[in-house]
CSV table of C-alpha atoms in Angstrom, one decimal:
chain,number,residue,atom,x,y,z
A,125,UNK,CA,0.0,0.0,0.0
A,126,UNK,CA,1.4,3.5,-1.2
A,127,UNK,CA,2.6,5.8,1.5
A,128,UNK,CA,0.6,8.4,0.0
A,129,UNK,CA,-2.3,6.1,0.3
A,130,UNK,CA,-2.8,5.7,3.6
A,131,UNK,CA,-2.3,9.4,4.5
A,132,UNK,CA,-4.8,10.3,2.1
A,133,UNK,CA,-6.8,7.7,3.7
A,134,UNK,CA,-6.0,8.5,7.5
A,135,UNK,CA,-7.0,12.1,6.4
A,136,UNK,CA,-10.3,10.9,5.0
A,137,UNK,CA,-11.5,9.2,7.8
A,138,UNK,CA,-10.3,12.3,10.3
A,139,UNK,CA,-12.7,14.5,8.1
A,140,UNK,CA,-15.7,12.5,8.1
A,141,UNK,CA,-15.7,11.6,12.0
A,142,UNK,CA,-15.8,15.4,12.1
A,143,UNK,CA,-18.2,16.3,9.7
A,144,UNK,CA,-21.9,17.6,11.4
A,145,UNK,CA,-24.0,17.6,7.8
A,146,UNK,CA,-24.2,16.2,4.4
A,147,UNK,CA,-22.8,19.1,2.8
A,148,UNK,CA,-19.8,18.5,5.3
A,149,UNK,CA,-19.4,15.4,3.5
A,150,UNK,CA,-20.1,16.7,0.2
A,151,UNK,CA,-17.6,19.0,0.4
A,152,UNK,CA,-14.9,16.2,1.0
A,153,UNK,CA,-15.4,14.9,-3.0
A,154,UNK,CA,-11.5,15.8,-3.9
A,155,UNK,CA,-10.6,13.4,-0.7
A,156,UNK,CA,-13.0,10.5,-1.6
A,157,UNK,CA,-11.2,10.6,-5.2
A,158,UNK,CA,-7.9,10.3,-3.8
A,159,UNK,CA,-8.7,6.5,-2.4
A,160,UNK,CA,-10.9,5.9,-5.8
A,161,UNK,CA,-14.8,6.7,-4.3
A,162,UNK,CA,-16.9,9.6,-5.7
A,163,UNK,CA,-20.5,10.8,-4.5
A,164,UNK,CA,-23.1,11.5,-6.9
A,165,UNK,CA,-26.6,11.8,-7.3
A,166,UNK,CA,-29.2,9.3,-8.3
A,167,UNK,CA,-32.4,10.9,-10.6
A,168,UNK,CA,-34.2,10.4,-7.4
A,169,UNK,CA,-32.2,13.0,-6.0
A,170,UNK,CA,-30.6,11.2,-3.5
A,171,UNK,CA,-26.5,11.4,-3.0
A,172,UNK,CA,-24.5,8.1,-2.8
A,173,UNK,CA,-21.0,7.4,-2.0
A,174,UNK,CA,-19.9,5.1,-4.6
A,175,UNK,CA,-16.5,3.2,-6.0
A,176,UNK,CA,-14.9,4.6,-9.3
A,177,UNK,CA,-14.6,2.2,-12.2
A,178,UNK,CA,-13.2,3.0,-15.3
A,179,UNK,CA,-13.6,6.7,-14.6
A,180,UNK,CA,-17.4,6.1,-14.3
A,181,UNK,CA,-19.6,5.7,-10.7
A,182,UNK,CA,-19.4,1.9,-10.0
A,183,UNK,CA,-23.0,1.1,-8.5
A,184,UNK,CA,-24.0,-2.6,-8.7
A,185,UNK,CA,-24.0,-4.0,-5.3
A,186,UNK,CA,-25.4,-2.2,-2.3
A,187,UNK,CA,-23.2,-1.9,1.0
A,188,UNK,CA,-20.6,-3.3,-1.5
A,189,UNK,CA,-19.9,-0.5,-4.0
A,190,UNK,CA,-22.1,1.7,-3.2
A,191,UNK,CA,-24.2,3.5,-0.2
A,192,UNK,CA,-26.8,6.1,0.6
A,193,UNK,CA,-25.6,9.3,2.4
A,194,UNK,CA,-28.3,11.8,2.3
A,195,UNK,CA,-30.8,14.0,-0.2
A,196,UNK,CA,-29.1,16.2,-2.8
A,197,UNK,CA,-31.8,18.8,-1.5
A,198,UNK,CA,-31.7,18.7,2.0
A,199,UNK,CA,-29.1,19.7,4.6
A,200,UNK,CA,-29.6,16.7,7.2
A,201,UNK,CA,-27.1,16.3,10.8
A,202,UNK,CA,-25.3,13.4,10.4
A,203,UNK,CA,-25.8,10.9,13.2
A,204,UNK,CA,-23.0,9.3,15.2
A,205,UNK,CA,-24.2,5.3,13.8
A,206,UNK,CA,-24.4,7.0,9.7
A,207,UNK,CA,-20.6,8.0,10.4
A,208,UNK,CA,-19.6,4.7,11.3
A,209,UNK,CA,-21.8,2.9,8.8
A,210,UNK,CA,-20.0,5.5,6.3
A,211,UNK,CA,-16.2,4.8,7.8
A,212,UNK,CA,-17.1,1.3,7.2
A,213,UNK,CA,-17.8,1.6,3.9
A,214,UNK,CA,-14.8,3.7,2.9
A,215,UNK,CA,-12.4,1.3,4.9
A,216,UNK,CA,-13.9,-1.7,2.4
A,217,UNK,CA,-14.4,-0.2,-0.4
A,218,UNK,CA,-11.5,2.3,-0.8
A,219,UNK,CA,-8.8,1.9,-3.6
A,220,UNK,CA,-5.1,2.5,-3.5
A,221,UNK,CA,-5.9,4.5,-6.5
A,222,UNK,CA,-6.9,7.5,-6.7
A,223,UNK,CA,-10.1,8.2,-9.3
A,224,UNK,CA,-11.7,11.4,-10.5
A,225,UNK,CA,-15.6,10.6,-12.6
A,226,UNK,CA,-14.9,11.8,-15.8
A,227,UNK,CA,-16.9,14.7,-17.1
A,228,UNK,CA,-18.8,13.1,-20.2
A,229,UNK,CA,-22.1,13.4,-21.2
A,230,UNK,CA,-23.7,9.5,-20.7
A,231,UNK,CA,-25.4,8.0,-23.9
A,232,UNK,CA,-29.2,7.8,-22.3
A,233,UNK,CA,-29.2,11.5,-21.6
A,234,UNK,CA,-30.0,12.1,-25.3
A,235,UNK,CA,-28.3,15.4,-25.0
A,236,UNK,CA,-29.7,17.0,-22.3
A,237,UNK,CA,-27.4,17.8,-20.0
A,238,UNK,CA,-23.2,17.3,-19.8
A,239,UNK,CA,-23.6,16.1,-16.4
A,240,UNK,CA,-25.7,13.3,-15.3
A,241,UNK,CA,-26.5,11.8,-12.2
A,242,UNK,CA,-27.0,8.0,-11.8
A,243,UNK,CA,-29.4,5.5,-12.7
A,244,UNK,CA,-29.7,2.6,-9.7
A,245,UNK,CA,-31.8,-0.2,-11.0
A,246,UNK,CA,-33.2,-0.5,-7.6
A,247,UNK,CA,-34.7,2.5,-7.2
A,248,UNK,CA,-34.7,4.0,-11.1
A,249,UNK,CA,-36.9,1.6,-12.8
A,250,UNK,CA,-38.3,3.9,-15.1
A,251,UNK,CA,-35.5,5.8,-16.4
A,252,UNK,CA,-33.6,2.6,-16.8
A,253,UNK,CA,-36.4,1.1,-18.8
A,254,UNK,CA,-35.9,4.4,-21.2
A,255,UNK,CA,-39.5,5.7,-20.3
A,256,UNK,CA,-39.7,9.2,-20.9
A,257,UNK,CA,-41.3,12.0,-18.4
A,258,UNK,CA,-44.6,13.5,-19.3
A,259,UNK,CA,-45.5,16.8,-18.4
């Protein structure tokens, strides 16, 4: 494991047991790419913290790659057991990598927008199945 690594790591963890809110967390996004995680948000509007594969958010497996950490919309307190689920998740699921998401506009947005946010199958059925929104 890369000196570098686990400093970037070490700092990580020290910023998240300190962090109050979600946008405390969502203001760490340059350290979660340093040990290959990203958040992003879902088209429910929800934020995830989520591996990095191939430059892309990696969100198969639940608790595995990927985990809920709050609305997009709303400023929420963090409690004491969603840090430690959140520690956990960055202590299995970090890389010895470090990842950014590439900026690219995602083939199902049909050019509408540059930046996307994910699609989970779980909770996206719709826009995975390519239905469109009426108005």
């Amino acid at each position: 494991m890369p000196k570098e690594y686990n400093s970037d790591l070490q700092e990580l963890m020290y910023k998240i047991k300190n962090s109050v809110t979600c946008s405390c967390l969502f203001a760490l996004e340059n350290n979660f790419n340093k040990v290959g995680l990203t958040l992003q948000t879902t088209t429910k509007n929800r934020m995830i913290l989520c591996k990095i594969k191939n430059s892309r958010p990696y969100c198969k497996e639940f608790m595995d790659d990927y985990i809920f950490v709050g609305s997009a919309d709303e400023d929420r307190e963090l409690s004491k057991r969603a840090v430690e689920c959140i520690i956990e998740f960055v202590m299995n699921a970090a890389s010895d990598k470090p990842a950014k998401i590439k900026d690219e506009q995602r083939n199902w947005q049909d050019g509408i927008s540059l930046y996307g946010k994910v699609i989970l199958v779980n909770e996206d059925v719709e826009a995975v199945a390519g239905n469109p929104l009426m108005d």
